[in-house]
């Protein structure tokens, strides 16, 4: 059978992947959830018809949304992950020795359940003793904790539907208050090619709230345009001032000490967004 999954990455552009079979489909209280097995990327998590992660390319995104910030902080102990129900972000965070606790706040418990069942390679650390899972709205959690976390990672879906509030200045303000004095915030912030205006606005908001705002890039083949952005807000540490000798040796396939620094080198069209 000739079965294809299509995501409209913009209203005029589509990515299509040949499907071996559909493993799971459900309508949760928040979104439509599917896990499909694709020929090119292996098992793929799809929410509201948008590709979230795949077995083949997930390492790029999950390593980059975690290790750049974790290695920027001198001693991260308490980490909050908002979203990222598949568990890939949490899996990377627990690779760091200094971590004592990871609170994982995901609004949709069904994503966690589906990931545990169909994406064990990604969700494998969800049962780790240092991980506490809270099925709740990240916005609420952040508001009710002050000066608590060393690092807050926002691993959200696109800024529509359940994740919209996770891209607002009011939320970044609450994140700032929820972090310790030398805390760091990092979020996935979409495609520089297709979401330039959004990236620009987020950068302005974060730069207005944190002493330091930085953007870095990575290449995620299944995301619109491939080139993907992450925005960091930091109260004290600068990712570009990190001592290479202190970068922990980790088992990674995209992140490395060289990538730590090179991911902040931006093409002029992206630099333009940050002016
Ligand atoms: N978070 C989704 C990133 C956005 C992808 N957007 C898209 N394909 N249009 C990834 C969750 C992985 N833990």
XYZ file of C-alpha atoms and ligand atoms in Angstrom:
288
model
C 0.000 0.000 0.000
C 1.176 3.506 -0.791
C 0.434 5.347 2.476
C 1.821 8.827 3.177
C 1.665 11.165 6.181
C 1.620 14.856 5.322
C 2.283 17.859 7.531
C 1.510 21.318 6.205
C 4.650 23.055 7.464
C 3.232 26.304 6.127
C -0.108 26.701 4.424
C 1.685 26.376 1.090
C 4.295 23.731 1.806
C 4.078 20.145 2.865
C 6.487 17.489 4.135
C 5.424 13.938 3.315
C 6.737 10.689 4.740
C 5.923 7.183 3.573
C 4.170 5.297 6.356
C 4.670 1.630 7.164
C 1.813 1.618 9.645
C -0.074 3.579 12.249
C 0.769 2.355 15.733
C -1.540 4.551 17.770
C -4.141 7.251 17.344
C -6.260 9.032 19.950
C -8.022 12.250 20.679
C -6.831 13.498 24.077
C -8.516 16.364 25.973
C -5.836 18.654 24.482
C -4.978 17.415 21.000
C -4.949 14.631 18.436
C -2.108 12.261 19.157
C -0.605 9.715 16.790
C 2.442 7.490 16.644
C 3.216 6.284 13.143
C 6.027 4.177 11.767
C 7.646 5.911 8.796
C 10.130 4.417 6.341
C 12.627 7.303 6.430
C 12.543 8.397 10.093
C 11.212 5.370 11.961
C 8.550 5.874 14.629
C 7.244 9.415 14.735
C 5.196 11.303 17.335
C 2.563 13.537 15.744
C 0.364 16.026 17.638
C -2.453 17.799 15.792
C -0.851 16.617 12.575
C 2.489 18.270 13.409
C 5.699 16.202 13.642
C 7.086 16.427 17.176
C 9.936 13.971 17.097
C 11.198 10.881 15.307
C 13.432 8.008 16.333
C 15.969 8.951 13.665
C 16.457 12.692 14.249
C 15.294 13.277 17.843
C 18.863 13.348 19.182
C 19.614 16.675 17.533
C 16.770 18.539 19.185
C 16.945 16.844 22.582
C 20.710 17.210 22.943
C 20.626 20.844 21.909
C 17.680 21.957 24.047
C 19.480 20.549 27.115
C 23.286 20.379 26.997
C 24.019 23.906 25.784
C 22.290 25.377 28.841
C 23.313 22.629 31.283
C 26.969 23.186 30.397
C 26.546 26.946 30.642
C 25.363 26.745 34.245
C 28.217 25.995 36.661
C 26.285 23.569 38.812
C 22.697 22.855 37.806
C 20.934 20.908 40.567
C 17.196 21.469 40.115
C 15.770 21.448 36.611
C 12.233 22.019 35.372
C 11.143 20.678 31.992
C 7.878 22.067 30.661
C 6.269 20.065 27.860
C 8.381 17.406 26.165
C 6.010 14.604 27.162
C 7.937 12.157 24.986
C 10.739 12.273 27.594
C 13.673 13.002 25.265
C 14.612 16.200 27.070
C 14.471 14.562 30.487
C 16.627 11.678 29.192
C 19.386 14.164 28.284
C 19.110 16.173 31.526
C 19.745 13.146 33.747
C 23.040 12.494 31.937
C 24.495 15.350 34.039
C 26.049 14.246 37.345
C 25.233 17.429 39.272
C 21.477 17.070 38.756
C 19.567 16.092 41.875
C 16.027 16.556 40.648
C 14.169 16.996 37.376
C 10.553 18.093 37.623
C 8.801 17.262 34.390
C 5.581 19.226 33.930
C 3.545 18.085 30.926
C -0.030 19.189 30.367
C -1.126 16.088 28.441
C -0.584 12.794 30.280
C -1.561 10.846 27.168
C 1.639 11.954 25.427
C 3.682 10.455 28.269
C 1.722 7.193 28.140
C 2.032 6.880 24.348
C 5.770 7.629 24.478
C 6.334 4.997 27.169
C 4.574 2.419 25.045
C 5.729 3.259 21.515
C 8.917 5.327 21.881
C 10.945 3.571 24.615
C 14.273 4.825 23.197
C 13.101 8.388 23.850
C 11.027 7.942 27.016
C 13.493 5.624 28.789
C 14.400 8.066 31.597
C 10.839 8.938 32.614
C 11.040 6.376 35.429
C 14.481 7.602 36.575
C 14.595 8.105 40.380
C 15.592 11.776 39.978
C 12.552 12.521 37.792
C 9.208 13.679 39.160
C 6.375 13.847 36.632
C 3.584 16.363 37.141
C 0.691 16.302 34.708
C -0.336 19.948 34.802
C -0.128 23.291 33.059
C 3.483 24.557 33.091
C 2.277 28.145 33.377
C 0.545 27.319 36.656
C 3.552 25.433 38.015
C 5.950 28.276 37.237
C 3.666 30.818 38.910
C 3.529 28.837 42.123
C 7.322 28.369 42.528
C 9.664 31.266 43.266
C 13.503 31.254 43.060
C 13.404 27.493 42.790
C 15.035 26.099 39.643
C 18.572 26.455 38.242
C 17.358 25.708 34.740
C 13.936 25.805 33.092
C 13.574 24.148 29.688
C 10.473 24.793 27.599
C 10.083 21.924 25.131
C 6.801 22.991 23.595
C 4.773 22.381 20.479
C 4.314 25.200 17.947
C 2.780 28.436 19.318
C -0.800 27.467 18.537
C -3.318 25.595 20.702
C -2.139 24.365 24.125
C 1.361 25.911 23.798
C 0.391 29.471 22.882
C 0.876 30.869 26.411
C 4.390 29.380 26.542
C 5.562 32.002 24.034
C 4.328 35.088 25.908
C 6.314 37.822 27.668
C 4.164 37.343 30.790
C 5.295 33.707 30.925
C 8.978 34.672 30.514
C 8.534 37.057 33.424
C 7.135 34.236 35.571
C 10.021 31.996 34.469
C 12.498 34.663 35.563
C 10.892 34.755 39.020
C 10.852 30.945 39.217
C 14.622 30.707 38.595
C 17.394 31.026 41.192
C 19.748 34.043 41.110
C 22.021 32.476 38.521
C 19.285 30.580 36.689
C 18.968 29.910 32.967
C 15.948 29.563 30.719
C 15.933 27.859 27.334
C 13.104 27.263 24.869
C 12.630 25.906 21.384
C 11.727 28.916 19.263
C 10.833 27.606 15.818
C 12.271 28.201 12.341
C 14.353 31.295 11.531
C 13.269 30.883 7.937
C 9.515 30.686 8.472
C 8.997 32.241 11.925
C 11.361 35.220 11.818
C 8.876 37.653 13.314
C 8.169 35.324 16.217
C 11.885 34.819 16.935
C 12.440 38.562 16.820
C 9.624 39.249 19.274
C 10.725 36.476 21.653
C 14.309 37.742 21.586
C 13.176 41.267 22.452
C 10.987 39.976 25.286
C 13.718 37.759 26.740
C 16.369 40.489 26.386
C 14.032 42.857 28.245
C 13.657 40.451 31.174
C 17.061 38.688 31.446
C 20.507 40.344 31.574
C 21.564 38.053 28.737
C 19.586 36.740 25.750
C 21.120 34.447 23.146
C 19.919 32.498 20.141
C 21.455 29.277 18.894
C 20.709 26.934 16.012
C 20.630 23.265 15.125
C 19.542 21.199 12.175
C 16.428 19.055 12.650
C 15.550 17.415 9.317
C 11.835 16.842 10.038
C 11.086 20.413 11.211
C 10.080 23.196 8.794
C 13.162 24.383 6.944
C 15.423 22.033 8.902
C 17.270 24.919 10.558
C 15.813 25.315 14.073
C 16.241 27.951 16.763
C 16.512 27.930 20.542
C 16.414 31.024 22.722
C 18.281 31.273 26.009
C 17.772 33.796 28.787
C 20.424 33.848 31.499
C 20.752 35.760 34.766
C 24.499 35.327 35.119
C 26.305 32.796 32.937
C 27.165 33.416 29.304
C 27.217 30.288 27.124
C 30.024 31.854 25.082
C 32.221 32.280 28.166
C 32.112 28.618 29.126
C 35.505 27.047 29.768
C 35.830 24.209 27.248
C 37.782 22.172 29.783
C 34.703 22.105 32.031
C 32.341 20.738 29.393
C 31.331 17.311 30.626
C 32.167 14.329 28.414
C 28.774 13.012 27.447
C 27.444 10.338 25.207
C 26.011 12.594 22.455
C 25.701 12.460 18.673
C 25.054 16.121 17.793
C 26.169 18.214 20.759
C 29.928 18.517 21.317
C 32.225 21.201 22.758
C 32.725 22.579 19.236
C 28.984 22.612 18.560
C 28.429 24.326 21.918
C 30.160 27.410 20.549
C 29.427 27.092 16.834
C 25.657 26.872 17.370
C 25.760 30.562 18.374
C 27.325 31.579 15.066
C 24.380 32.993 13.156
C 23.958 33.624 9.448
C 23.383 37.322 8.681
C 19.661 36.831 7.956
C 19.231 35.461 11.490
C 21.474 38.132 13.078
C 19.206 40.632 11.376
C 16.251 39.346 13.448
C 18.031 40.130 16.701
C 18.873 43.761 15.990
N 8.638 20.049 20.147
C 8.123 20.447 18.877
C 8.938 21.393 18.093
C 8.129 22.005 17.018
C 8.049 21.218 15.748
N 7.290 21.940 14.769
C 6.910 21.455 13.591
N 7.308 20.254 13.229
N 6.151 22.166 12.823
C 9.294 18.809 20.093
C 9.004 17.915 21.194
C 10.107 16.946 21.333
N 10.341 16.592 22.674
